[in-house]
Amino acid sequence: GDSVTQMEGPVTLSEEAFLTINCTYTATGYPSLFWYVQYPGEGLQLLLKATKADDKGSNKGFEATYRKETTSFHLEKGSVQVSDSAVYFCALTTGNQFYFGTGTSLTVIP
Amino acid sequence: DVKVTQSSRYLVKRTGEKVFLECVQDMDHENMFWYRQDPGLGLRLIYFSYDVKMKEKGDIPEGYSVSREKKERFSLILESASTNQTSMYLCAAGRAPQKLFFGSGTQLSVL
């Protein structure tokens, strides 16, 4: 079945460090791919998405490229801030259902 | 802005109680979902509904039921709460392949 595997955390970085959170997927058909973010005490909110191969999603300095050949959608940011501390979820959908990874907790220290 | 509202932020119940978790959306979306979130397990789908009075089991439906009498409201029911149902419950609404909108979550503790 469809599934998402993402890098386990927790991840701790210093402010202005480079961030990569790995995500790979298994899907039948042609999935849309997402990164969601969950700030402390809140629900999930969409960070970025890509709907077809080679698309790049971007938002708030975060980027991810839909790589069909490697079935990956890695999240990157060139310079993280303390305010980026949150849990990040990779997700996909091929139909009515959405499938989420287990989440990666990021803590950014000043 | 679109909004998904969950009726309670924190809830404490006793083993064996019947528990209702309510979710309301104001976006006129057909699809609504209930997930539970547990550390190390991510989000697991309990039930979803793609129309009024329609429901589909997700990955972990045991011990739960749902009700969708109106398009905007999707209720999760724990018929007889147990301690292993202590968790964060998240409601979402949306239309694939578009994004999901999530509520703030209900942290349920079953004692």
XYZ file of N, CA and C in Angstrom:
663
model
N 0.821 -1.209 0.000
C 0.000 0.000 0.000
C 0.844 1.242 0.000
N 0.164 2.380 -0.068
C 0.872 3.662 -0.057
C 1.446 3.947 1.322
N 2.625 4.527 1.363
C 3.245 4.842 2.647
C 4.322 5.896 2.479
N 4.693 6.469 3.605
C 5.741 7.487 3.657
C 6.715 7.117 4.772
N 7.987 7.230 4.485
C 9.020 6.991 5.493
C 9.855 8.255 5.615
N 9.961 8.757 6.811
C 10.763 9.961 6.989
C 11.783 9.771 8.083
N 12.780 10.627 8.002
C 13.906 10.573 8.906
C 13.445 10.701 10.355
N 14.008 9.854 11.198
C 13.627 9.917 12.607
C 14.366 11.050 13.287
N 13.726 11.589 14.285
C 14.374 12.646 15.051
C 14.741 12.140 16.415
N 14.856 13.034 17.351
C 14.761 14.473 17.138
C 16.029 15.058 16.523
N 15.834 16.193 15.877
C 16.951 16.912 15.270
C 17.143 18.217 16.041
N 18.378 18.489 16.422
C 18.713 19.734 17.107
C 19.775 20.462 16.303
N 19.487 21.707 15.964
C 20.410 22.513 15.167
C 20.613 23.871 15.812
N 21.737 24.459 15.516
C 21.975 25.836 15.928
C 21.341 26.772 14.912
N 20.981 27.954 15.377
C 20.385 28.948 14.483
C 21.321 29.193 13.304
N 20.725 29.352 12.129
C 21.418 29.599 10.851
C 22.050 28.346 10.254
N 21.884 27.211 10.862
C 22.387 25.965 10.272
C 21.502 25.527 9.119
N 22.058 24.607 8.298
C 21.325 24.050 7.167
C 20.506 22.844 7.637
N 19.284 22.754 7.148
C 18.392 21.671 7.548
C 18.059 20.779 6.364
N 18.121 19.472 6.585
C 17.554 18.491 5.663
C 16.791 17.474 6.476
N 15.564 17.218 6.083
C 14.777 16.119 6.653
C 14.391 15.218 5.488
N 14.835 13.971 5.550
C 14.608 13.049 4.444
C 13.217 12.437 4.478
N 12.668 12.255 3.289
C 11.363 11.623 3.147
C 11.361 10.803 1.868
N 10.980 9.543 1.973
C 10.789 8.715 0.793
C 9.379 8.133 0.834
N 8.883 7.755 -0.326
C 7.509 7.293 -0.378
C 7.370 6.040 -1.228
N 6.278 5.352 -0.987
C 5.841 4.234 -1.818
C 4.397 4.501 -2.185
N 4.113 4.460 -3.481
C 2.748 4.769 -3.902
C 2.425 4.102 -5.219
N 1.178 3.714 -5.353
C 0.667 3.287 -6.653
C 0.135 4.543 -7.343
N 0.317 4.614 -8.601
C -0.165 5.800 -9.291
C 0.769 6.980 -9.121
N 0.199 8.177 -9.189
C 0.990 9.406 -9.180
C 0.558 10.273 -7.999
N 1.291 10.163 -6.896
C 0.845 10.869 -5.697
C 1.140 12.368 -5.753
N 0.399 13.118 -4.970
C 0.782 14.471 -4.597
C 1.520 14.367 -3.266
N 2.527 15.199 -3.091
C 3.380 15.121 -1.900
C 3.319 16.418 -1.109
N 3.403 16.287 0.203
C 3.226 17.437 1.081
C 4.242 17.398 2.228
N 4.539 18.570 2.734
C 5.150 18.715 4.051
C 4.214 19.559 4.907
N 3.876 18.988 6.080
C 3.073 19.697 7.063
C 3.959 20.018 8.264
N 3.603 21.089 8.979
C 4.339 21.472 10.178
C 3.363 21.609 11.342
N 3.808 21.169 12.498
C 2.984 21.268 13.707
C 3.774 22.015 14.766
N 3.348 23.236 15.070
C 3.969 24.010 16.128
C 3.394 23.555 17.471
N 4.119 23.762 18.541
C 3.674 23.286 19.859
C 2.250 23.713 20.190
N 1.432 22.746 20.591
C 0.069 23.042 21.009
C -0.908 23.308 19.888
N -0.489 23.064 18.658
C -1.373 23.354 17.524
C -1.597 22.118 16.665
N -2.552 22.228 15.752
C -2.751 21.182 14.755
C -1.737 21.334 13.635
N -1.836 20.452 12.655
C -0.917 20.510 11.521
C -1.358 21.583 10.534
N -0.382 22.200 9.893
C -0.702 23.130 8.822
C 0.226 22.867 7.653
N -0.293 23.106 6.465
C 0.484 22.841 5.265
C 1.677 23.782 5.174
N 2.849 23.209 4.921
C 4.045 24.016 4.714
C 4.296 24.195 3.221
N 4.285 23.099 2.470
C 4.464 23.179 1.028
C 3.977 21.886 0.389
N 3.809 21.934 -0.937
C 3.346 20.734 -1.625
C 3.887 20.711 -3.058
N 3.840 19.522 -3.658
C 4.194 19.346 -5.066
C 3.279 18.269 -5.631
N 2.775 18.505 -6.822
C 1.768 17.592 -7.342
C 2.255 16.702 -8.478
N 3.446 16.975 -9.016
C 3.955 16.091 -10.066
C 5.473 16.080 -10.040
N 6.032 15.101 -10.733
C 7.481 14.898 -10.731
C 8.209 16.162 -11.183
N 9.323 16.417 -10.473
C 10.213 17.563 -10.716
C 9.648 18.897 -10.225
N 8.434 18.905 -9.719
C 7.908 20.127 -9.117
C 8.697 20.450 -7.857
N 8.878 21.725 -7.591
C 9.489 22.150 -6.335
C 8.469 22.954 -5.565
N 8.196 22.511 -4.329
C 7.361 23.295 -3.437
C 8.246 24.163 -2.561
N 7.763 25.370 -2.237
C 8.562 26.249 -1.391
C 7.655 27.160 -0.580
N 8.134 27.486 0.625
C 7.371 28.369 1.503
C 8.230 28.705 2.706
N 8.251 29.939 3.119
C 8.961 30.398 4.325
C 10.430 29.979 4.314
N 11.059 29.891 3.163
C 12.456 29.511 3.069
C 12.683 28.018 2.986
N 11.646 27.229 3.158
C 11.728 25.774 3.015
C 11.486 25.392 1.566
N 12.157 24.304 1.145
C 11.967 23.792 -0.208
C 11.957 22.275 -0.198
N 11.256 21.698 -1.161
C 11.313 20.249 -1.375
C 11.008 19.983 -2.837
N 11.754 19.047 -3.429
C 11.575 18.723 -4.844
C 11.060 17.302 -4.977
N 10.053 17.128 -5.764
C 9.425 15.832 -6.030
C 10.331 15.055 -6.976
N 10.996 14.026 -6.464
C 11.926 13.223 -7.264
C 11.325 11.841 -7.487
N 10.808 11.637 -8.685
C 10.167 10.359 -8.983
C 11.196 9.237 -9.078
N 12.376 9.547 -9.610
C 13.368 8.497 -9.830
C 13.893 7.922 -8.518
N 13.897 8.736 -7.472
C 14.360 8.256 -6.165
C 13.200 8.147 -5.175
N 11.988 8.365 -5.625
C 10.770 8.392 -4.786
C 11.026 9.153 -3.495
N 11.499 10.382 -3.648
C 11.853 11.174 -2.468
C 11.260 12.568 -2.535
N 11.169 13.187 -1.371
C 10.642 14.559 -1.254
C 11.284 15.170 -0.012
N 12.581 15.367 -0.054
C 13.335 15.826 1.109
C 13.100 17.312 1.376
N 12.960 17.645 2.634
C 12.733 19.034 3.035
C 14.063 19.700 3.363
N 14.268 20.922 2.862
C 15.521 21.639 3.101
C 15.246 23.095 3.441
N 16.142 23.640 4.254
C 16.145 25.082 4.516
C 17.575 25.500 4.743
N 17.949 26.587 4.121
C 19.346 27.004 4.146
C 19.798 27.562 5.480
N 18.895 28.187 6.232
C 19.296 28.849 7.467
C 18.096 28.839 8.421
N 18.125 27.923 9.372
C 16.968 27.777 10.250
C 16.973 28.833 11.356
N 15.776 29.125 11.852
C 15.585 30.073 12.936
C 14.954 29.370 14.130
N 15.054 29.995 15.277
C 14.447 29.419 16.479
C 12.957 29.166 16.263
N 12.321 30.060 15.525
C 10.879 29.942 15.284
C 10.516 28.758 14.389
N 11.493 28.099 13.800
C 11.232 26.897 12.994
C 11.114 25.643 13.851
N 11.348 25.755 15.127
C 11.222 24.602 16.026
C 9.790 24.085 15.988
N 9.635 22.833 15.609
C 8.303 22.257 15.383
C 8.492 20.794 15.023
N 7.363 20.130 14.778
C 7.399 18.765 14.242
C 6.983 18.818 12.785
N 7.736 18.158 11.920
C 7.516 18.200 10.480
C 7.069 16.819 9.999
N 5.998 16.824 9.206
C 5.427 15.576 8.693
C 5.449 15.589 7.173
N 5.948 14.522 6.603
C 5.846 14.290 5.175
C 4.549 13.513 4.919
N 3.889 13.786 3.798
C 2.610 13.123 3.534
C 2.399 12.973 2.040
N 1.527 12.041 1.687
C 1.157 11.877 0.281
C -0.323 11.550 0.176
N -0.856 11.812 -1.001
C -2.203 11.373 -1.323
C -2.248 10.925 -2.771
N -2.995 9.852 -3.011
C -3.225 9.398 -4.378
C -4.715 9.340 -4.675
N -5.522 9.629 -3.707
C -6.964 9.526 -3.897
C -7.662 10.262 -2.783
N -8.554 9.577 -2.091
C -9.267 10.231 -1.015
C -8.498 10.252 0.292
N -7.515 9.361 0.423
C -6.807 9.266 1.694
C -5.462 9.969 1.642
N -5.049 10.419 2.841
C -3.720 10.984 3.003
C -2.918 10.047 3.899
N -1.645 9.886 3.590
C -0.757 9.035 4.377
C 0.376 9.902 4.901
N 0.629 9.784 6.219
C 1.618 10.629 6.877
C 2.800 9.807 7.370
N 3.959 10.446 7.386
C 5.112 9.871 8.049
C 4.978 10.023 9.554
N 5.959 9.541 10.270
C 5.878 9.532 11.740
C 6.252 10.876 12.355
N 6.736 11.790 11.554
C 7.073 13.113 12.071
C 8.522 13.203 12.520
N 9.105 14.367 12.326
C 10.481 14.646 12.759
C 10.470 15.912 13.589
N 10.889 15.780 14.836
C 10.915 16.937 15.722
C 12.194 17.721 15.511
N 12.059 19.008 15.294
C 13.210 19.899 15.104
C 13.249 20.924 16.228
N 14.403 21.041 16.840
C 14.641 22.093 17.827
C 15.816 22.929 17.344
N 15.598 24.234 17.281
C 16.656 25.148 16.872
C 17.065 25.972 18.087
N 18.357 25.933 18.398
C 18.835 26.637 19.576
C 19.588 27.900 19.169
N 19.437 28.973 19.941
C 20.074 30.258 19.587
C 21.597 30.163 19.652
N -10.522 33.056 6.441
C -9.687 31.858 6.522
C -10.545 30.633 6.810
N -10.110 29.534 6.265
C -10.826 28.289 6.511
C -10.639 27.867 7.959
N -11.592 27.127 8.455
C -11.524 26.799 9.865
C -12.070 25.406 10.140
N -11.307 24.639 10.921
C -11.758 23.358 11.440
C -11.702 23.469 12.957
N -12.842 23.300 13.587
C -12.936 23.517 15.028
C -13.243 22.212 15.748
N -12.417 21.895 16.720
C -12.666 20.737 17.575
C -13.192 21.243 18.908
N -14.201 20.580 19.423
C -14.977 21.139 20.522
C -14.180 21.288 21.813
N -13.237 20.386 22.063
C -12.487 20.441 23.319
C -10.996 20.381 23.044
N -10.228 21.123 23.796
C -8.779 21.068 23.661
C -8.199 19.974 24.554
N -8.766 19.845 25.746
C -8.364 18.798 26.688
C -9.611 18.126 27.235
N -9.501 16.810 27.409
C -10.640 16.042 27.896
C -10.111 14.929 28.790
N -10.736 14.756 29.945
C -10.365 13.667 30.838
C -11.603 12.821 31.082
N -11.502 11.539 30.811
C -12.633 10.622 30.972
C -12.200 9.382 31.745
N -13.180 8.654 32.211
C -12.903 7.425 32.950
C -13.119 6.208 32.055
N -12.413 5.158 32.368
C -12.544 3.903 31.641
C -14.006 3.474 31.606
N -14.464 3.094 30.403
C -15.829 2.624 30.243
C -16.822 3.704 29.846
N -16.428 4.947 29.959
C -17.328 6.035 29.578
C -17.495 6.085 28.068
N -18.621 6.604 27.612
C -18.825 6.879 26.197
C -18.359 8.302 25.940
N -17.523 8.473 24.936
C -16.901 9.768 24.695
C -17.236 10.242 23.290
N -17.589 11.508 23.191
C -17.882 12.118 21.896
C -16.862 13.228 21.639
N -16.201 13.143 20.494
C -15.323 14.210 20.053
C -15.963 14.841 18.823
N -16.153 16.157 18.907
C -16.874 16.840 17.836
C -15.923 17.671 16.979
N -16.248 17.720 15.697
C -15.446 18.499 14.759
C -16.371 19.190 13.773
N -16.134 20.473 13.560
C -16.951 21.253 12.644
C -16.047 21.997 11.674
N -16.414 21.969 10.392
C -15.652 22.716 9.385
C -16.581 23.696 8.677
N -15.978 24.805 8.239
C -16.786 25.845 7.601
C -16.438 26.010 6.129
N -15.880 24.974 5.510
C -15.371 25.095 4.151
C -16.204 24.365 3.118
N -17.253 23.687 3.554
C -18.086 22.930 2.617
C -17.335 21.783 1.932
N -16.318 21.259 2.613
C -15.572 20.126 2.056
C -16.335 18.833 2.276
N -16.290 17.978 1.249
C -16.951 16.683 1.396
C -16.182 15.769 2.339
N -14.857 15.784 2.226
C -14.035 14.814 2.948
C -13.652 15.309 4.331
N -13.871 14.451 5.320
C -13.421 14.742 6.673
C -12.767 13.499 7.260
N -11.819 13.729 8.165
C -10.957 12.656 8.662
C -10.773 12.775 10.168
N -10.621 11.629 10.805
C -10.175 11.583 12.195
C -8.889 10.784 12.271
N -7.865 11.409 12.879
C -6.581 10.771 13.118
C -6.315 10.768 14.620
N -5.481 9.821 15.024
C -4.890 9.936 16.350
C -3.380 10.046 16.194
N -2.786 10.836 17.077
C -1.363 11.117 17.002
C -0.701 10.637 18.277
N 0.252 9.746 18.128
C 0.980 9.205 19.267
C 2.471 9.324 19.006
N 3.247 9.607 20.043
C 4.706 9.760 19.868
C 5.322 8.537 19.193
N 6.118 8.798 18.174
C 6.802 7.713 17.462
C 5.957 6.986 16.444
N 4.671 7.255 16.434
C 3.771 6.573 15.492
C 3.184 7.524 14.460
N 3.375 8.800 14.647
C 2.837 9.767 13.698
C 1.329 9.823 13.744
N 0.729 10.095 12.600
C -0.727 10.179 12.489
C -1.261 8.871 11.921
N -2.253 8.339 12.592
C -2.890 7.120 12.101
C -4.364 7.401 11.876
N -4.845 6.988 10.712
C -6.209 7.288 10.315
C -7.184 6.334 11.003
N -8.190 6.908 11.658
C -9.197 6.101 12.356
C -10.384 5.859 11.435
N -10.994 6.936 10.981
C -12.122 6.884 10.054
C -12.062 8.104 9.157
N -12.684 7.987 8.010
C -12.912 9.164 7.203
C -14.289 9.083 6.546
N -14.722 10.221 6.071
C -16.054 10.318 5.470
C -15.955 11.199 4.237
N -16.534 10.747 3.150
C -16.475 11.546 1.932
C -17.828 12.127 1.553
N -18.804 11.965 2.434
C -20.107 12.579 2.191
C -20.962 12.384 3.431
N -22.053 13.096 3.489
C -22.975 12.950 4.608
C -23.457 11.495 4.680
N -23.459 10.981 5.887
C -23.904 9.624 6.188
C -23.004 8.544 5.585
N -21.907 8.932 4.982
C -20.953 7.950 4.457
C -19.742 7.901 5.385
N -19.190 6.706 5.564
C -17.997 6.571 6.387
C -17.180 5.395 5.888
N -15.898 5.513 6.082
C -14.982 4.453 5.696
C -13.992 4.224 6.834
N -13.672 2.978 7.083
C -12.675 2.670 8.110
C -11.292 3.037 7.618
N -10.522 3.549 8.555
C -9.127 3.799 8.269
C -8.267 2.632 8.709
N -7.094 2.939 9.212
C -6.156 1.887 9.594
C -6.405 1.311 10.985
N -7.008 2.109 11.867
C -7.194 1.650 13.254
C -8.600 1.972 13.749
N -9.650 1.399 13.169
C -11.017 1.753 13.559
C -11.532 1.060 14.825
N -10.807 0.051 15.290
C -11.324 -0.752 16.410
C -11.507 0.108 17.648
N -12.676 0.010 18.240
C -12.981 0.760 19.456
C -13.571 2.131 19.201
N -13.721 2.478 17.920
C -14.250 3.785 17.544
C -15.426 3.639 16.588
N -16.263 4.658 16.571
C -17.265 4.793 15.530
C -17.365 6.275 15.187
N -18.078 6.581 14.122
C -18.209 7.967 13.692
C -19.640 8.244 13.273
N -19.934 9.535 13.200
C -21.251 9.977 12.762
C -21.081 11.216 11.900
N -21.772 11.225 10.762
C -21.765 12.412 9.895
C -23.187 12.634 9.408
N -23.930 13.371 10.203
C -25.321 13.668 9.882
C -25.443 14.926 9.033
N -24.497 15.833 9.177
C -24.472 17.061 8.382
C -23.088 17.211 7.776
N -23.034 17.890 6.652
C -21.779 17.998 5.922
C -20.678 18.639 6.774
N -21.044 19.610 7.584
C -20.025 20.357 8.298
C -19.548 19.695 9.584
N -20.211 18.643 10.019
C -19.909 18.066 11.335
C -19.557 16.589 11.227
N -18.449 16.231 11.873
C -17.980 14.843 11.856
C -17.578 14.479 13.281
N -18.291 13.529 13.864
C -18.081 13.181 15.266
C -17.370 11.840 15.391
N -16.466 11.778 16.315
C -15.777 10.523 16.654
C -16.318 10.056 17.997
N -16.675 8.777 18.061
C -17.288 8.225 19.274
C -16.448 7.064 19.791
N -16.120 7.145 21.067
C -15.485 6.023 21.747
C -16.579 5.363 22.570
N -17.015 4.200 22.142
C -18.178 3.569 22.763
C -17.930 3.237 24.232
N -16.751 2.783 24.553
C -16.385 2.447 25.935
C -14.892 2.730 26.071
N -14.591 3.919 26.559
C -13.207 4.371 26.551
C -12.291 3.438 27.340
N -11.090 3.269 26.799
C -10.083 2.471 27.495
C -8.796 3.280 27.589
N -7.923 2.877 28.496
C -6.698 3.648 28.745
C -5.811 3.709 27.506
N -5.869 2.680 26.646
C -5.036 2.722 25.440
C -5.580 3.664 24.364
N -6.682 4.323 24.652
C -7.196 5.349 23.756
C -6.803 6.757 24.200
N -5.991 6.819 25.240
C -5.386 8.094 25.612
C -4.469 8.540 24.488
N -4.753 9.717 23.930
C -4.013 10.154 22.752
C -4.434 11.567 22.383
N -3.726 12.116 21.380
C -4.139 13.362 20.743
C -4.972 12.993 19.523
N -6.164 13.569 19.430
C -7.046 13.292 18.300
C -7.139 14.536 17.424
N -6.899 14.323 16.147
C -6.902 15.419 15.187
C -7.978 15.196 14.135
N -8.770 16.222 13.905
C -9.772 16.209 12.857
C -9.246 17.022 11.685
N -9.590 16.605 10.490
C -9.153 17.339 9.306
C -10.264 17.320 8.257
N -10.227 18.322 7.395
C -11.169 18.392 6.280
C -10.400 18.806 5.044
N -10.847 18.328 3.902
C -10.134 18.696 2.688
C -10.594 17.861 1.519
N -9.977 18.174 0.380
C -10.371 17.498 -0.854
C -9.109 17.093 -1.582
N -8.826 15.778 -1.634
C -7.633 15.314 -2.334
C -7.719 15.662 -3.812
N -6.650 15.992 -4.498
C -5.294 16.039 -3.970
C -4.905 17.387 -3.378
N -5.886 18.181 -3.025
C -5.585 19.432 -2.358
C -5.218 19.164 -0.908
N -4.915 20.219 -0.215
C -4.399 20.043 1.134
C -5.514 19.768 2.120
N -5.097 19.251 3.276
C -5.985 19.067 4.401
C -5.868 20.250 5.344
N -6.985 20.600 5.946
C -7.015 21.607 6.996
C -7.290 20.884 8.310
N -6.470 21.176 9.297
C -6.568 20.479 10.577
C -7.139 21.377 11.667
N -7.837 20.745 12.603
C -8.182 21.406 13.836
C -6.988 21.418 14.781
N -7.166 22.052 15.926
C -6.065 22.196 16.890
C -5.815 20.941 17.710
N -6.749 19.988 17.626
C -6.544 18.732 18.329
C -7.249 18.672 19.675
N -7.577 17.467 20.084
C -8.128 17.210 21.416
C -7.230 16.202 22.111
N -6.644 16.614 23.228
C -5.828 15.702 24.018
C -6.751 14.975 24.993
N -6.974 13.698 24.736
C -7.861 12.886 25.560
C -7.047 12.029 26.513
N -7.405 12.097 27.770
C -6.809 11.221 28.774
C -7.902 10.340 29.337
N -7.676 9.028 29.295
C -8.635 8.068 29.851
C -8.006 7.447 31.094
N -8.673 7.651 32.226
C -8.096 7.199 33.499
C -8.726 5.904 33.971
